[in-house]
Amino acid sequence: MTHWWTPARAVTALVLVLCAAVPYLAPALDEPFYVIVFARIMIWAIAAVSLNLIMGYGGMISFGHAAYLGIGGYAVAILGFHDITSAWVQLPVAIGLSAVVALVFGVICLRTRGIYFIMITLALAQMVYFLSVSAERYGSDDGLNILWRSDFGTRFFDLEDSVVMYYTIFAVLLGCLLVKWRIVMSRFGMVLRASSSNDTRVQAVGVPTFRYRLVAFVIAGVMCGLAGFLQANLERFVSPDMMNWHRSGELILMTVLGGTSTLFGPVVGAVVFLMLSEILSTITIHWHLVFGPFLVLVVLFARGGVMGLLGSRARHD
Amino acid sequence: MDYVLLVEQLLNGFQLGIILFLMAAGLTLVFGIMDLVNLAHGSLFMIGAFVGGTLALATDSFVLGAVLMVPAMFVIGILLETVALRTLYRRSHLDQVLATFGLILFFNEATRLIWGPEGLVIPLPNFLEGTVALGAGITYPVYRVVIIGVGLLVALGLYLLVAKTRFGMLVRAGASNRTMAGALGVNIPVLFTLVFGIGAVLAGLAGLIITPITQAATGMGEDVLILAFVVIVIGGIGSVRGAFIAAVLTGVIDTMGRSFLDLLLLLVLPANAAESAGPALASMLIYILMAGILFFRPQGLFPPRGATAIQ
């Protein structure tokens, strides 16, 4: 920590400034489409940041994290479907529901470790996915349109305004990063990291790690539910595909691509992942043919992700 | 509800269980011995359907296609293991999940490129069409009877292989304690390559056998893969016997839930509530079962004997 100006921090600053400037930069460059692309990227970044909290620091590899995206999103869509568009109802429901689901899922899967944990989170998320598929009233596979974005009841803060929508997402991303940073640096975060490297030992010291891990799991679920809330509002649409298990896999990929156990890695990962797929998909429709092996190679050879390459050490061991 | 429908659905559930077992058997051994999370096992299911289907169409015989598929899948499995997966054994579960997830994207796109986006339809041979009377007024499609029969034969063969042969003894030793088995002179890498090849054949067989009923489509293995995960979690990782029991349990409960749960709910709920809650609850049933079993037995119903505690 002798130099405060490291490459990793330069990239962090660059990405944040870029995110902040896009609503002005994109029209100036005659590419207004990039406003929505970046709004999407930031939502994925929020979800990836929340995943990294439990995966990077707590060693809990959740392969079902996209379920909370769906829960947050469907909270908006279903309430909207019943003509309840007030954000003061939708937001607490989205957050509360994510928290309750995360709590129940957490109690079940935190009893297990390793491969079991990965598969159980996947299966539980799959359960939520099939629940949304079987809900015929709410559109099944076809999904549900959202006529009105969440209404905060004041004209000074109206999500229908695309600039307000964009900066709301940006603010939530910054907020989540701040919360994550505070958690990781706290005593709570210390317990979390310690239990991921040697749970038995931490328990032997007298710390009830299960509770700590459960609370972290719930916090991550709520953060991701918030991302779902934003995504539903941005796209004005929800569908079961939001929580397809491919989405959960992609979240893990973004996190690893950017650098697990780093504060800002998931954001960089989301930017790289989504920009890369954006670019590759314009070249060929068979872009997965290149993208799949690319991911394998990243896993095999670029340990620590982008942030790792830039010299940022994971705060892990 | 009449008992004919009940028996038919029971058989359907059993048949789904057989398919799940063919998938889960390979997965559970791969997990058990090598501690490898292989998401690409679902791709093997799909590749089996496409390769077997193409062979069947080329030879104009479904049976011949199925027979030729066996060595083809064995070779594909061994190639996949030696080229891609072998480097992953020493890596973390996270790396394994990611790398095999990348492989899924690759295989899905490759099949789409080779066989086109509309997939492959494989007709049944004439002698497998029609229904057969099982007595007591119950008729059942011949082909589904064949699926159940083939599945039971494979299960029996696998049981004999694992429980009665020297090869099976080594496999069990590897699943219980890989390091110790290696120290006693078992060539674990070769053993594992063979096991992986067998797993690939079983997955491919499951994929091919289901294709005349559905059709070969890109990504067809993924739902089955996740169900197979549920199966091996319930059955206990590394146990073939556990996989069989859990697979049949899962198949039957899932199928019965989808057919009869709304009727059962009618007993306690008003009609429109039962109608909407029925399908929703039915689709969640096996996951609830899994959660329940894990709550009381975190290592599944039949963890392999002497296996080291799951870390």
XYZ file of C-alpha atoms in Angstrom:
628
model
C 0.000 0.000 0.000
C 2.840 2.393 -0.734
C 1.267 3.918 -3.829
C -2.326 5.023 -3.700
C -2.424 5.213 -7.493
C -2.488 1.609 -8.709
C -3.673 0.378 -12.139
C -6.647 -1.326 -10.487
C -7.743 1.914 -8.886
C -7.266 3.780 -12.158
C -9.606 1.311 -13.862
C -12.104 1.643 -11.019
C -12.139 5.416 -11.351
C -12.325 5.204 -15.133
C -15.311 2.822 -15.103
C -17.191 4.917 -12.548
C -16.578 8.158 -14.449
C -17.645 6.426 -17.649
C -20.866 5.174 -16.021
C -21.584 8.638 -14.711
C -20.939 10.315 -18.069
C -22.741 7.912 -20.420
C -26.112 9.765 -20.549
C -24.196 12.791 -21.861
C -21.432 11.008 -23.717
C -23.610 8.590 -25.728
C -25.850 11.172 -27.448
C -22.796 13.307 -28.146
C -21.162 10.345 -29.891
C -24.455 9.680 -31.706
C -24.841 6.277 -30.014
C -27.874 6.873 -27.734
C -28.351 3.091 -27.566
C -25.423 2.889 -25.163
C -27.405 4.594 -22.418
C -29.623 1.553 -22.033
C -26.676 -0.802 -22.520
C -24.891 0.832 -19.605
C -28.014 0.919 -17.482
C -28.271 -2.847 -18.013
C -24.592 -3.334 -17.278
C -24.909 -1.461 -13.985
C -27.887 -3.585 -12.926
C -25.912 -6.748 -13.612
C -23.039 -5.148 -11.742
C -25.244 -4.669 -8.669
C -26.254 -8.324 -8.835
C -22.638 -9.425 -9.293
C -21.490 -7.215 -6.411
C -24.085 -8.856 -4.173
C -22.992 -12.314 -5.293
C -19.359 -11.469 -4.626
C -20.194 -10.571 -1.043
C -21.068 -14.187 -0.273
C -18.981 -15.908 -2.946
C -15.765 -13.919 -2.821
C -15.656 -13.229 0.900
C -17.825 -15.943 2.407
C -16.881 -18.806 0.077
C -20.562 -19.516 -0.585
C -20.791 -20.288 -4.295
C -24.440 -19.595 -4.989
C -25.471 -20.997 -8.347
C -28.976 -19.660 -7.919
C -28.435 -16.000 -7.383
C -30.561 -14.964 -10.368
C -33.630 -16.132 -8.439
C -33.528 -12.901 -6.448
C -33.432 -10.882 -9.668
C -36.682 -12.589 -10.571
C -38.199 -12.127 -7.124
C -37.440 -8.398 -7.112
C -38.673 -8.074 -10.680
C -41.864 -10.053 -10.224
C -42.693 -8.053 -7.096
C -42.888 -4.968 -9.308
C -44.686 -6.712 -12.159
C -47.311 -8.586 -10.149
C -48.177 -5.584 -7.963
C -48.336 -3.464 -11.116
C -50.594 -6.095 -12.692
C -53.001 -5.537 -9.809
C -52.782 -1.756 -10.315
C -50.537 -1.124 -7.332
C -47.822 1.037 -8.840
C -46.688 2.934 -5.773
C -42.991 2.436 -5.167
C -43.664 2.747 -1.444
C -45.434 -0.594 -1.676
C -43.419 -2.228 -4.458
C -39.981 -1.511 -3.040
C -40.624 -2.844 0.484
C -42.341 -5.916 -0.974
C -39.425 -6.574 -3.348
C -36.907 -6.187 -0.531
C -38.952 -8.047 2.056
C -39.704 -10.951 -0.243
C -36.056 -11.284 -1.278
C -35.051 -11.247 2.366
C -37.573 -13.894 3.399
C -36.718 -16.172 0.483
C -32.996 -15.724 1.111
C -33.533 -16.514 4.784
C -35.425 -19.740 4.055
C -33.025 -20.820 1.302
C -30.076 -19.872 3.490
C -31.259 -22.010 6.396
C -31.538 -24.972 4.026
C -28.347 -24.641 2.013
C -25.977 -23.291 4.656
C -26.210 -26.662 6.345
C -24.108 -27.974 3.489
C -20.792 -27.152 1.891
C -18.882 -27.436 -1.345
C -20.535 -29.240 -4.218
C -23.718 -29.772 -2.238
C -24.051 -26.051 -1.657
C -23.622 -25.271 -5.354
C -26.223 -27.807 -6.415
C -28.761 -26.940 -3.738
C -28.697 -23.239 -4.501
C -29.141 -24.170 -8.159
C -32.076 -26.442 -7.382
C -33.796 -23.930 -5.109
C -33.475 -21.210 -7.746
C -34.861 -23.654 -10.273
C -37.857 -24.083 -7.990
C -38.552 -20.343 -8.105
C -38.047 -20.429 -11.871
C -40.621 -23.194 -12.347
C -42.982 -21.406 -10.003
C -42.928 -18.397 -12.336
C -43.337 -20.671 -15.369
C -46.397 -22.324 -13.855
C -48.033 -19.011 -12.901
C -50.423 -18.812 -15.838
C -52.177 -15.782 -14.493
C -48.910 -13.846 -14.654
C -47.941 -14.819 -18.155
C -46.057 -18.117 -17.629
C -43.196 -18.330 -20.140
C -44.276 -15.227 -22.003
C -43.628 -12.986 -19.036
C -45.477 -9.929 -17.904
C -45.410 -6.387 -19.247
C -45.153 -3.483 -16.846
C -47.217 -0.504 -17.929
C -45.983 1.974 -15.352
C -42.647 2.164 -13.635
C -42.657 2.306 -9.841
C -44.254 5.574 -8.759
C -42.548 7.430 -5.930
C -45.411 9.901 -5.801
C -43.342 13.010 -6.476
C -42.581 14.737 -9.724
C -39.052 15.484 -8.575
C -38.232 11.819 -8.678
C -40.001 10.179 -11.577
C -38.575 6.903 -12.920
C -40.457 7.407 -16.182
C -37.756 9.966 -16.943
C -34.941 7.932 -18.465
C -32.215 10.158 -17.006
C -33.654 9.779 -13.508
C -33.919 6.020 -14.079
C -30.285 5.869 -15.176
C -28.903 7.832 -12.246
C -31.073 5.914 -9.797
C -29.393 2.740 -10.973
C -26.004 4.424 -10.729
C -26.739 5.622 -7.207
C -27.889 2.171 -6.100
C -24.712 0.668 -7.538
C -22.588 3.150 -5.586
C -24.660 2.472 -2.480
C -24.208 -1.288 -2.786
C -20.459 -0.874 -3.285
C -20.323 1.295 -0.173
C -22.326 -1.197 1.883
C -20.166 -4.054 0.667
C -16.980 -2.148 1.451
C -18.204 -1.331 4.959
C -19.236 -4.944 5.542
C -15.989 -6.432 4.304
C -13.877 -4.100 6.424
C -15.954 -4.650 9.559
C -15.657 -7.289 12.251
C -18.610 -9.007 10.607
C -16.680 -9.217 7.327
C -13.667 -10.550 9.170
C -15.728 -13.417 10.583
C -17.157 -14.076 7.146
C -13.740 -14.291 5.508
C -12.328 -16.330 8.337
C -15.163 -18.850 8.225
C -14.684 -19.280 4.504
C -11.054 -20.243 4.981
C -11.509 -22.384 8.095
C -14.955 -22.633 9.567
C -14.090 -25.189 12.239
C -11.370 -23.022 13.664
C -13.575 -19.942 13.846
C -16.234 -21.978 15.598
C -13.625 -23.266 18.004
C -12.842 -19.678 18.941
C -16.477 -19.429 19.937
C -18.029 -17.557 17.031
C -21.381 -18.925 15.826
C -20.459 -18.696 12.137
C -23.771 -20.050 10.865
C -25.543 -16.849 11.918
C -22.936 -14.654 10.290
C -23.083 -16.593 7.057
C -26.882 -16.527 7.085
C -26.998 -12.768 7.576
C -24.514 -12.271 4.725
C -26.617 -14.583 2.542
C -29.728 -12.514 3.271
C -27.945 -9.202 2.631
C -26.732 -10.502 -0.721
C -30.235 -11.712 -1.566
C -31.740 -8.326 -0.757
C -29.126 -6.489 -2.848
C -29.834 -8.751 -5.782
C -33.586 -8.342 -5.267
C -32.996 -4.622 -5.523
C -31.227 -5.207 -8.840
C -34.309 -7.152 -9.964
C -36.537 -4.281 -8.899
C -34.452 -1.931 -11.045
C -34.296 -4.336 -13.973
C -38.086 -4.760 -14.094
C -38.482 -0.985 -14.024
C -35.864 -0.417 -16.687
C -37.100 -3.054 -19.131
C -40.810 -2.648 -18.245
C -40.961 -6.408 -18.555
C -40.313 -9.528 -16.508
C -40.192 -13.166 -17.573
C -38.989 -16.457 -16.105
C -35.899 -16.072 -18.268
C -34.619 -13.506 -15.730
C -33.954 -16.416 -13.393
C -32.964 -19.043 -15.915
C -29.978 -20.869 -14.457
C -27.837 -19.496 -17.294
C -28.295 -16.072 -15.683
C -26.955 -17.389 -12.384
C -24.001 -18.877 -14.230
C -23.370 -15.588 -15.992
C -23.385 -13.751 -12.668
C -20.686 -16.068 -11.368
C -18.765 -15.552 -14.605
C -18.894 -11.782 -14.343
C -17.648 -11.927 -10.788
C -14.765 -14.233 -11.638
C -13.961 -12.358 -14.842
C -13.584 -9.123 -12.898
C -11.897 -10.661 -9.898
C -13.520 -12.402 -6.939
C -12.869 -11.061 -3.465
C -12.174 -7.604 -4.797
C -14.508 -4.739 -4.077
C -14.799 -3.456 -7.605
C -14.026 -6.597 -9.608
C -17.648 -7.615 -10.242
C -18.402 -4.209 -11.768
C -15.455 -4.501 -14.144
C -16.506 -8.092 -14.840
C -20.035 -7.021 -15.731
C -18.706 -4.337 -18.071
C -16.267 -6.712 -19.789
C -18.755 -9.599 -19.994
C -21.665 -7.609 -21.412
C -19.605 -5.427 -23.756
C -17.840 -8.510 -25.068
C -21.123 -10.320 -25.719
C -22.546 -7.166 -27.275
C -19.605 -6.900 -29.660
C -19.244 -10.610 -30.420
C -22.962 -11.011 -31.141
C -22.789 -8.342 -33.825
C -20.011 -10.279 -35.560
C -21.697 -13.693 -35.671
C -24.841 -15.287 -34.266
C -22.720 -18.280 -33.309
C -20.658 -16.171 -30.903
C -21.091 -18.659 -28.085
C -18.771 -20.918 -30.070
C -15.957 -18.479 -29.299
C -17.239 -17.211 -25.993
C -17.528 -20.623 -24.321
C -13.902 -21.665 -24.846
C -12.814 -18.108 -23.999
C -14.418 -18.529 -20.583
C -12.687 -21.875 -20.103
C -9.354 -20.231 -20.889
C -10.048 -17.325 -18.537
C -10.756 -19.794 -15.758
C -7.659 -21.837 -16.499
C -5.103 -19.125 -17.016
C -6.232 -15.716 -15.797
C -6.644 -16.343 -12.099
C -7.814 -13.313 -10.216
C -9.645 -11.882 -13.218
C -9.114 -8.425 -14.645
C -8.396 -6.887 -11.252
C -5.891 -9.651 -10.591
C -4.092 -8.852 -13.854
C -3.993 -5.214 -12.806
C -2.185 -6.193 -9.657
C -5.000 -5.851 -7.149
C -4.606 -8.523 -4.503
C -7.752 -10.266 -3.427
C -8.495 -9.532 0.214
C -8.962 -13.146 0.962
C -6.128 -14.914 2.650
C -59.685 -40.874 -9.924
C -59.644 -44.250 -11.540
C -56.886 -46.710 -10.947
C -56.008 -47.073 -14.663
C -54.831 -43.490 -14.814
C -53.082 -43.949 -11.503
C -51.112 -46.976 -12.745
C -50.299 -45.262 -16.028
C -48.947 -42.202 -14.279
C -47.028 -44.388 -11.883
C -45.369 -46.068 -14.863
C -44.689 -42.677 -16.469
C -43.059 -41.543 -13.265
C -40.997 -44.706 -13.140
C -39.894 -44.103 -16.718
C -38.807 -40.544 -15.893
C -36.949 -42.013 -12.939
C -35.112 -44.401 -15.272
C -34.001 -41.515 -17.490
C -32.860 -39.585 -14.439
C -30.952 -42.597 -13.172
C -29.040 -42.967 -16.439
C -27.955 -39.342 -16.091
C -27.316 -39.430 -12.355
C -25.281 -42.650 -12.366
C -22.489 -41.094 -14.402
C -22.642 -37.801 -12.529
C -22.516 -39.360 -9.102
C -19.454 -41.463 -9.931
C -17.656 -38.492 -11.447
C -18.428 -36.449 -8.351
C -17.677 -39.270 -5.998
C -14.295 -40.235 -7.364
C -12.871 -37.080 -8.813
C -14.761 -34.441 -6.826
C -15.506 -32.770 -10.144
C -18.578 -30.652 -10.834
C -19.357 -31.396 -14.449
C -22.184 -29.279 -15.818
C -21.294 -30.505 -19.303
C -22.881 -33.847 -18.402
C -26.111 -32.344 -19.726
C -24.337 -31.686 -23.004
C -23.450 -35.383 -23.211
C -27.175 -36.159 -22.930
C -27.788 -33.839 -25.866
C -24.838 -35.092 -27.905
C -26.033 -38.661 -27.387
C -29.411 -37.717 -28.821
C -27.943 -35.952 -31.846
C -25.158 -38.420 -32.604
C -27.348 -41.473 -31.966
C -30.175 -39.921 -33.954
C -27.896 -39.176 -36.900
C -26.528 -42.722 -36.800
C -30.080 -44.090 -36.656
C -31.125 -42.015 -39.655
C -27.961 -42.945 -41.564
C -28.307 -46.678 -40.943
C -32.091 -46.473 -41.258
C -32.410 -48.447 -38.027
C -33.064 -47.049 -34.604
C -31.649 -50.108 -32.862
C -28.466 -50.098 -34.935
C -28.108 -46.370 -34.299
C -28.434 -46.956 -30.579
C -25.847 -49.749 -30.660
C -23.385 -47.648 -32.677
C -23.932 -44.713 -30.337
C -22.384 -46.626 -27.436
C -18.778 -46.711 -28.738
C -19.213 -43.229 -30.210
C -20.211 -41.755 -26.847
C -17.478 -43.702 -25.086
C -14.883 -42.094 -27.372
C -16.465 -38.636 -27.062
C -16.499 -38.954 -23.284
C -12.877 -40.013 -23.122
C -11.881 -37.185 -25.472
C -13.757 -34.632 -23.377
C -12.148 -35.942 -20.224
C -8.594 -35.989 -21.528
C -8.719 -32.720 -23.469
C -10.771 -30.445 -21.254
C -11.670 -31.808 -17.851
C -8.440 -33.430 -16.718
C -6.857 -30.058 -16.023
C -9.744 -29.147 -13.747
C -9.371 -31.835 -11.072
C -7.006 -29.831 -8.937
C -8.980 -26.642 -9.342
C -11.654 -25.288 -7.033
C -15.313 -26.144 -7.491
C -15.867 -22.602 -8.645
C -13.379 -23.007 -11.487
C -14.975 -26.322 -12.427
C -18.450 -24.819 -12.528
C -17.272 -21.953 -14.704
C -15.206 -23.986 -17.125
C -17.916 -26.587 -17.672
C -20.481 -23.800 -18.004
C -18.304 -22.455 -20.815
C -18.309 -25.939 -22.346
C -22.121 -25.979 -22.296
C -22.236 -22.725 -24.270
C -19.765 -24.222 -26.729
C -21.604 -27.530 -27.179
C -25.021 -25.877 -27.496
C -23.744 -23.589 -30.205
C -21.849 -26.398 -31.938
C -24.967 -28.582 -32.206
C -26.932 -25.595 -33.459
C -24.264 -25.047 -36.098
C -24.098 -28.696 -37.182
C -27.750 -29.774 -36.956
C -29.487 -26.431 -37.370
C -31.738 -24.606 -34.925
C -34.793 -26.813 -35.514
C -33.205 -29.921 -34.022
C -33.660 -33.493 -35.116
C -36.800 -35.626 -35.259
C -36.259 -39.357 -35.003
C -39.173 -41.622 -35.906
C -39.796 -44.805 -33.962
C -39.362 -48.084 -35.789
C -42.680 -49.814 -36.526
C -42.268 -52.683 -34.077
C -41.892 -50.241 -31.179
C -45.088 -48.349 -31.945
C -48.509 -49.141 -30.570
C -49.523 -50.179 -27.102
C -49.334 -53.319 -25.082
C -51.959 -54.665 -22.691
C -50.617 -55.061 -19.176
C -53.745 -56.770 -17.902
C -56.574 -55.436 -15.730
C -57.623 -53.070 -18.495
C -54.362 -51.180 -18.535
C -52.638 -50.516 -21.838
C -49.282 -48.815 -22.112
C -47.151 -47.697 -25.075
C -44.676 -50.397 -26.136
C -41.828 -47.938 -26.425
C -42.208 -46.747 -22.833
C -42.146 -50.344 -21.667
C -38.926 -50.742 -23.659
C -37.431 -47.658 -21.990
C -38.200 -49.049 -18.555
C -36.828 -52.463 -19.537
C -33.600 -51.062 -20.990
C -33.161 -48.824 -17.970
C -33.605 -51.693 -15.524
C -31.158 -53.832 -17.509
C -28.579 -51.045 -17.484
C -29.121 -50.515 -13.774
C -28.635 -54.236 -13.158
C -25.523 -54.280 -15.332
C -24.111 -51.269 -13.551
C -24.846 -52.849 -10.185
C -23.039 -56.035 -11.193
C -20.139 -54.000 -12.594
C -19.764 -51.883 -9.474
C -20.557 -54.500 -6.841
C -19.162 -57.729 -8.288
C -16.155 -57.011 -10.500
C -12.597 -56.018 -9.743
C -13.095 -52.842 -11.769
C -16.110 -51.981 -9.647
C -14.159 -52.610 -6.478
C -11.542 -50.096 -7.611
C -14.272 -47.599 -8.461
C -15.792 -47.975 -5.010
C -12.388 -47.648 -3.411
C -11.795 -44.488 -5.399
C -15.146 -43.051 -4.345
C -14.474 -43.781 -0.683
C -10.940 -42.482 -0.525
C -9.157 -41.503 -3.687
C -5.822 -40.734 -2.087
C -5.631 -44.025 -0.250
C -6.686 -46.012 -3.308
C -3.987 -44.230 -5.310
C -1.391 -44.947 -2.649
C -2.296 -48.649 -2.822
C -1.366 -48.669 -6.490
C -4.663 -48.055 -8.266
C -4.100 -46.023 -11.400
C -6.683 -43.389 -10.558
C -6.379 -41.270 -13.737
C -6.961 -44.273 -16.043
C -9.761 -45.541 -13.809
C -11.399 -42.189 -13.908
C -11.128 -41.822 -17.680
C -12.916 -45.168 -18.034
C -15.599 -44.192 -15.522
C -16.090 -40.935 -17.354
C -16.473 -42.809 -20.640
C -19.118 -45.070 -19.090
C -20.906 -42.024 -17.678
C -20.899 -40.435 -21.133
C -22.425 -43.582 -22.656
C -25.179 -43.669 -20.020
C -25.972 -39.973 -20.478
C -25.974 -40.382 -24.251
C -28.241 -43.419 -23.982
C -30.672 -41.437 -21.827
C -30.682 -38.647 -24.387
C -31.199 -40.948 -27.359
C -33.877 -43.041 -25.685
C -36.039 -40.013 -24.936
C -35.657 -38.464 -28.408
C -38.421 -40.410 -30.256
C -40.886 -39.131 -27.640
C -39.723 -35.510 -27.603
C -37.091 -34.657 -30.208
C -33.409 -33.773 -30.222
C -33.073 -30.074 -29.461
C -30.296 -27.716 -28.409
C -30.032 -27.451 -24.642
C -32.316 -30.448 -24.093
C -29.991 -31.845 -21.447
C -30.089 -28.891 -19.095
C -33.389 -29.471 -17.330
C -32.536 -33.142 -16.977
C -29.106 -32.189 -15.642
C -30.587 -30.082 -12.863
C -33.040 -32.847 -11.972
C -30.106 -35.258 -11.935
C -28.355 -32.917 -9.485
C -31.403 -33.115 -7.237
C -31.275 -36.892 -7.563
C -27.658 -37.276 -6.556
C -28.023 -34.805 -3.713
C -30.943 -36.837 -2.385
C -29.240 -40.161 -3.042
C -25.858 -39.202 -1.643
C -22.925 -38.252 -3.862
C -20.890 -41.241 -5.046
C -23.549 -43.884 -4.459
C -25.025 -45.666 -7.493
C -27.609 -47.424 -5.344
C -28.633 -44.089 -3.820
C -28.859 -42.589 -7.303
C -31.235 -45.341 -8.433
C -33.578 -45.067 -5.467
C -33.537 -41.270 -5.507
C -34.106 -41.189 -9.277
C -37.193 -43.387 -9.098
C -38.442 -41.442 -6.088
C -37.949 -38.123 -7.870
C -39.495 -39.327 -11.123
C -42.574 -40.794 -9.476
C -43.185 -37.881 -7.110
C -42.757 -35.312 -9.871
C -45.091 -37.088 -12.292
C -47.708 -37.971 -9.701
C -47.624 -34.418 -8.340
C -48.241 -32.948 -11.762
C -51.187 -35.284 -12.425
C -52.935 -35.521 -9.108
C -51.918 -32.679 -6.833
C -54.694 -30.361 -7.985
C -57.211 -33.135 -7.317
C -55.798 -33.619 -3.831
C -55.878 -29.890 -3.167
C -59.556 -29.851 -4.128
C -60.194 -31.710 -0.898
C -58.897 -28.814 1.185
C -59.162 -25.742 -1.043
C -61.903 -24.101 -3.123
C -61.862 -25.083 -6.808
C -60.216 -22.014 -8.355
C -57.549 -21.820 -5.656
C -56.735 -25.511 -6.081
C -56.540 -25.094 -9.842
C -53.941 -22.355 -9.643
C -52.025 -23.675 -6.635
C -51.880 -27.244 -7.951
C -49.469 -26.799 -10.874
C -47.355 -24.294 -8.947
C -46.960 -26.602 -5.988
C -46.434 -29.627 -8.245
C -43.497 -27.973 -9.979
C -41.909 -27.285 -6.594
C -42.590 -30.675 -5.063
C -39.255 -32.418 -5.700
C -37.278 -29.403 -4.542
C -39.271 -29.374 -1.333
C -38.550 -33.095 -1.021
C -34.860 -32.407 -1.514
C -34.828 -29.617 1.040
C -36.635 -31.836 3.517
C -34.248 -34.744 3.074
C -31.211 -32.490 3.321
C -32.532 -30.917 6.468
C -32.429 -34.264 8.219
C -29.599 -35.926 6.293
C -27.205 -33.312 4.836
C -25.200 -36.051 3.071
C -28.185 -37.592 1.317
C -29.927 -40.886 1.907
C -27.098 -43.252 1.015
C -23.661 -41.666 1.281
C -20.982 -44.144 0.097
C -19.630 -46.295 2.881
C -16.505 -44.935 4.514
C -16.543 -41.757 2.452
C -14.686 -38.904 4.070
C -16.965 -36.209 5.455
C -18.041 -33.672 2.863
C -15.917 -30.582 3.310
